[in-house]
């Protein structure tokens, strides 16, 4: 394919990236940010898959079988820890306005500049080869496409150089928009997410082509593969300690997916909303899964096709479509690989350049005395230029590395070497967010020791392999010290170099971390930061607690901020803060300590926390806080937060209590009313017979000449009504007795059947008088019951009288007695008017009568039923009615029967 | 609720680790085939999908919202 | 004295009814008795009494409703309503008067008192 076509297509693609980036920024200015989206976030994490994934995985698969997959399984496992770990890191980052991984570590350990610079340098050392790898991939893929066999390149005709420059311009434009490095790089993230899609699609298409176009599906490939000898060893993981290697790779990738500078950039710093993590937890692993589906088929397929040709396995994904004359597909694959490489370069460069400019370049510049005294307006521009320069610097370094140094080293393992390098930060970071006892010295020791071992066990061997230094060091150890062999330290043999390096570096790293932390004392700043990091959920917003003490003047502070952030912006920021926290600012007087802390934080977003520290202390006079004071302040703010929570809880409880009170009050008032009504009704019930008694008696008294018959009638009525009155009063008194608990049960053992029989005989006559039939059903034997005989009799009498009262002529009343072992059950069934369902419970209520005096009273109501209920319940029994209107009623009660 | 979620997460990651590492791994690291595909490959693919399902469940579970509420109190 | 005024006595208690009937007859009234609202309305329409002695708490229709009916019917405009009830709360009495009753007597009552009051009403 002609060079021109490829170049033009690539340029067009880059232009497309430009447009997407511009569009994203344009949208963001309108307020409709497109990166504020969980899917975009998850896709941006896909920058983990670089040209190494695209080309290198296939290569590794041909030599190692499925071992390459460990790199992607690790992140999948890590995703399950996104919530606890990554979210915590994101929270801390946002709260402290952290803008890089070096900044994170340095902030945690007391905002120390040394830590920041050490981490930055190591990041550059560890990651630069990785960037170079991408450039190499572009070069190689380009060469294959153009069928260029030349192995050396003239500098000026090297297309890769031009690509690099183009990329540098892209990154500079979209990566250095604002001085504040914590601002989101809308355009970049959008472009990266887009590239994740492109490389995925391209790879999938290539995969489908190979699997279904060249071969006949997965099975076919494996079938053909099994016929080739070399393959058989690939079907399983061979080699001693293959497990260890696999495990080590998983661990490595778990760490790398969070702490590679590019991953930290997109995963933490560019994160817009915490909630996006929710989708990322499964979307990202899914992405990894899908992009790897066709790696094996392509690898095996390529090997089958090219078994007798010398085609580099790394390039199969491109070589295959070319071999089968599919120019369009090849182009697509190339673009896919191109996008994989460029996305990595973009993000990694931004991350590295931020670190380099903030932690390496700026501190040096700012500590120049002459500079400190002449802080002026152009600082913002200076900072931006430093950033841009760093970007260029890194890219040029990568290019040089690629061109001149890289081919001395085996590229295949560069990725893993980078991973191992970045893993050295893991103890400091993870320890930093969970262990308050970790100190600055511990972190420094950890990182330096870790990196030293890393360098010794991984970089030295590479250099030795390339014969830059003698390789006797590999075989005999340095200065002939056997147990210091770089690839078999302390005699640990049999592991691949990565596993070996990982083990030893982590071993020494962690030991140094723990030992140095335990044996060193942290300064107040460290203690404070430790608290605020580990307990981020409590402190959430560290603005609330302030540990700065000293003298500072507003004008100084203002001018400092203005230089970096511009007049307008710094004024707004400070005034908003003051307004939020109700601090009054006097523009010409001393600054409130909280404002000073805040300013430092804002500045940290621009130049990194360590530089910010330096700047702020240059315009203020700080007093050293003792450890005790720090603790006191932290404690106070913690208490405040606790208090707040308590207050809120109490107020909720108060509301609840008030509601309950209102309810209870309502109940009481209702009860009161009901009681009044009850009394009222009872007195009415008393007054009625009294009225007739009085009136009739008066009549008899005033009319001595009354006819005998009439006089008898009247006097008879008086007697009757007096009785009625008496009964009523007794009933009420009885009820009162039950209600107030004065009624005592007089328990005797008696034969219940006898009681029933007696009552039956008495009521038989009464019933016959009224032409009602009375039937009795009872068990044959006797029923010994331990209860109050009189009270039970009263219950039976009440129920029977009610039944008789309301059963019409020629109907039957049934009495049914049953022995239910643990209790006796008595039912009285009448043929009266029945009781509506909604009244079934109410009729036993003594209040019921009172409430519904004016409505038609259903049969059987009266205090009698209330008394029955009390008696039955005093015996621990139950009483209820089953009835329907017009269908009679069945009253049943049970009395527990405790036979010995 | 927060701790519960944390514990769940950590347990999940441990389980996943177990799934992908020694010794379960070695069970499948043999030269047997399903169709023509080595069993190891199939095991990894299936486990990965299973892991994905667990991740989806764990992420889309309601407790996250509750945690949000706690955070805002 | 009374020139055979027609009086309708309404109460659901048979004994009170008995005594009131005797009392009124003894004092020269032409007495009709009713035990519930339905009977009351029937007798009202048929006989147009001059006075109605009304109990309030009755099973089907309460005395208030009957009073209201009487006072709003053209035909019974001249009929006087006397409440006789055990309901003795101020609001009950007031309600009775608000509905247009001429008299409200509480139970239990003195026979003499009752007769005097009713007679005075009709003079």
Tab-separated table of C-alpha atoms in Angstrom, chain B:
chain	number	residue	atom	x	y	z
B	1	UNK	CA	-24.365	-0.664	55.713
B	2	UNK	CA	-21.090	0.745	54.540
B	3	UNK	CA	-19.068	-1.910	56.278
B	4	UNK	CA	-21.303	-4.585	54.949
B	5	UNK	CA	-20.678	-3.453	51.406
B	6	UNK	CA	-16.982	-3.256	52.024
B	7	UNK	CA	-16.901	-6.763	53.397
B	8	UNK	CA	-18.918	-8.003	50.486
B	9	UNK	CA	-16.497	-6.417	48.078
B	10	UNK	CA	-13.472	-7.859	49.734
B	11	UNK	CA	-15.026	-11.296	49.892
B	12	UNK	CA	-15.887	-11.063	46.247
B	13	UNK	CA	-12.342	-10.194	45.301
B	14	UNK	CA	-10.994	-13.043	47.355
B	15	UNK	CA	-13.375	-15.438	45.708
B	16	UNK	CA	-12.362	-14.200	42.324
B	17	UNK	CA	-8.737	-14.617	43.226
B	18	UNK	CA	-9.393	-18.172	44.233
B	19	UNK	CA	-11.237	-18.787	41.064
B	20	UNK	CA	-8.339	-17.751	38.941
B	21	UNK	CA	-5.441	-19.069	40.907
B	22	UNK	CA	-3.915	-22.092	42.411
B	23	UNK	CA	-5.275	-24.587	43.275
B	24	UNK	CA	-8.534	-24.454	41.376
B	25	UNK	CA	-6.565	-23.400	38.396
B	26	UNK	CA	-4.432	-26.498	38.353
B	27	UNK	CA	-7.495	-28.692	38.151
B	28	UNK	CA	-8.116	-27.356	34.715
B	29	UNK	CA	-4.545	-27.099	33.637
B	30	UNK	CA	-4.693	-30.390	31.854
B	31	UNK	CA	-4.595	-31.549	28.324
B	32	UNK	CA	-8.236	-32.306	27.916
B	33	UNK	CA	-10.401	-30.822	25.276
B	34	UNK	CA	-13.984	-29.865	24.781
B	35	UNK	CA	-14.518	-29.977	21.080
B	36	UNK	CA	-11.054	-29.003	20.097
B	37	UNK	CA	-10.598	-26.318	22.646
B	38	UNK	CA	-8.403	-26.906	25.637
B	39	UNK	CA	-10.334	-27.100	28.833
B	40	UNK	CA	-8.138	-24.491	30.447
B	41	UNK	CA	-9.216	-21.913	27.943
B	42	UNK	CA	-12.844	-22.723	28.413
B	43	UNK	CA	-12.511	-22.612	32.156
B	44	UNK	CA	-10.950	-19.168	32.048
B	45	UNK	CA	-13.554	-17.859	29.645
B	46	UNK	CA	-16.405	-19.185	31.720
B	47	UNK	CA	-14.946	-17.997	35.002
B	48	UNK	CA	-14.427	-14.588	33.526
B	49	UNK	CA	-18.045	-14.375	32.499
B	50	UNK	CA	-19.099	-15.548	35.936
B	51	UNK	CA	-16.902	-12.881	37.478
B	52	UNK	CA	-18.548	-10.292	35.241
B	53	UNK	CA	-21.958	-11.362	36.398
B	54	UNK	CA	-20.905	-11.073	40.024
B	55	UNK	CA	-19.525	-7.633	39.322
B	56	UNK	CA	-22.719	-6.495	37.673
B	57	UNK	CA	-24.757	-7.752	40.600
B	58	UNK	CA	-22.494	-6.176	43.143
B	59	UNK	CA	-22.445	-2.846	41.368
B	60	UNK	CA	-26.083	-2.541	40.571
B	61	UNK	CA	-27.192	-3.503	44.068
B	62	UNK	CA	-29.189	-0.914	45.892
B	63	UNK	CA	-26.882	-0.454	48.879
B	64	UNK	CA	-24.853	2.037	46.938
B	65	UNK	CA	-27.691	4.473	47.085
B	66	UNK	CA	-27.967	4.009	50.781
B	67	UNK	CA	-24.338	4.782	51.135
B	68	UNK	CA	-24.920	7.945	49.199
B	69	UNK	CA	-27.555	8.909	51.673
B	70	UNK	CA	-25.206	8.264	54.575
B	71	UNK	CA	-22.582	10.361	52.950
B	72	UNK	CA	-24.907	13.296	52.656
B	73	UNK	CA	-26.098	13.244	56.233
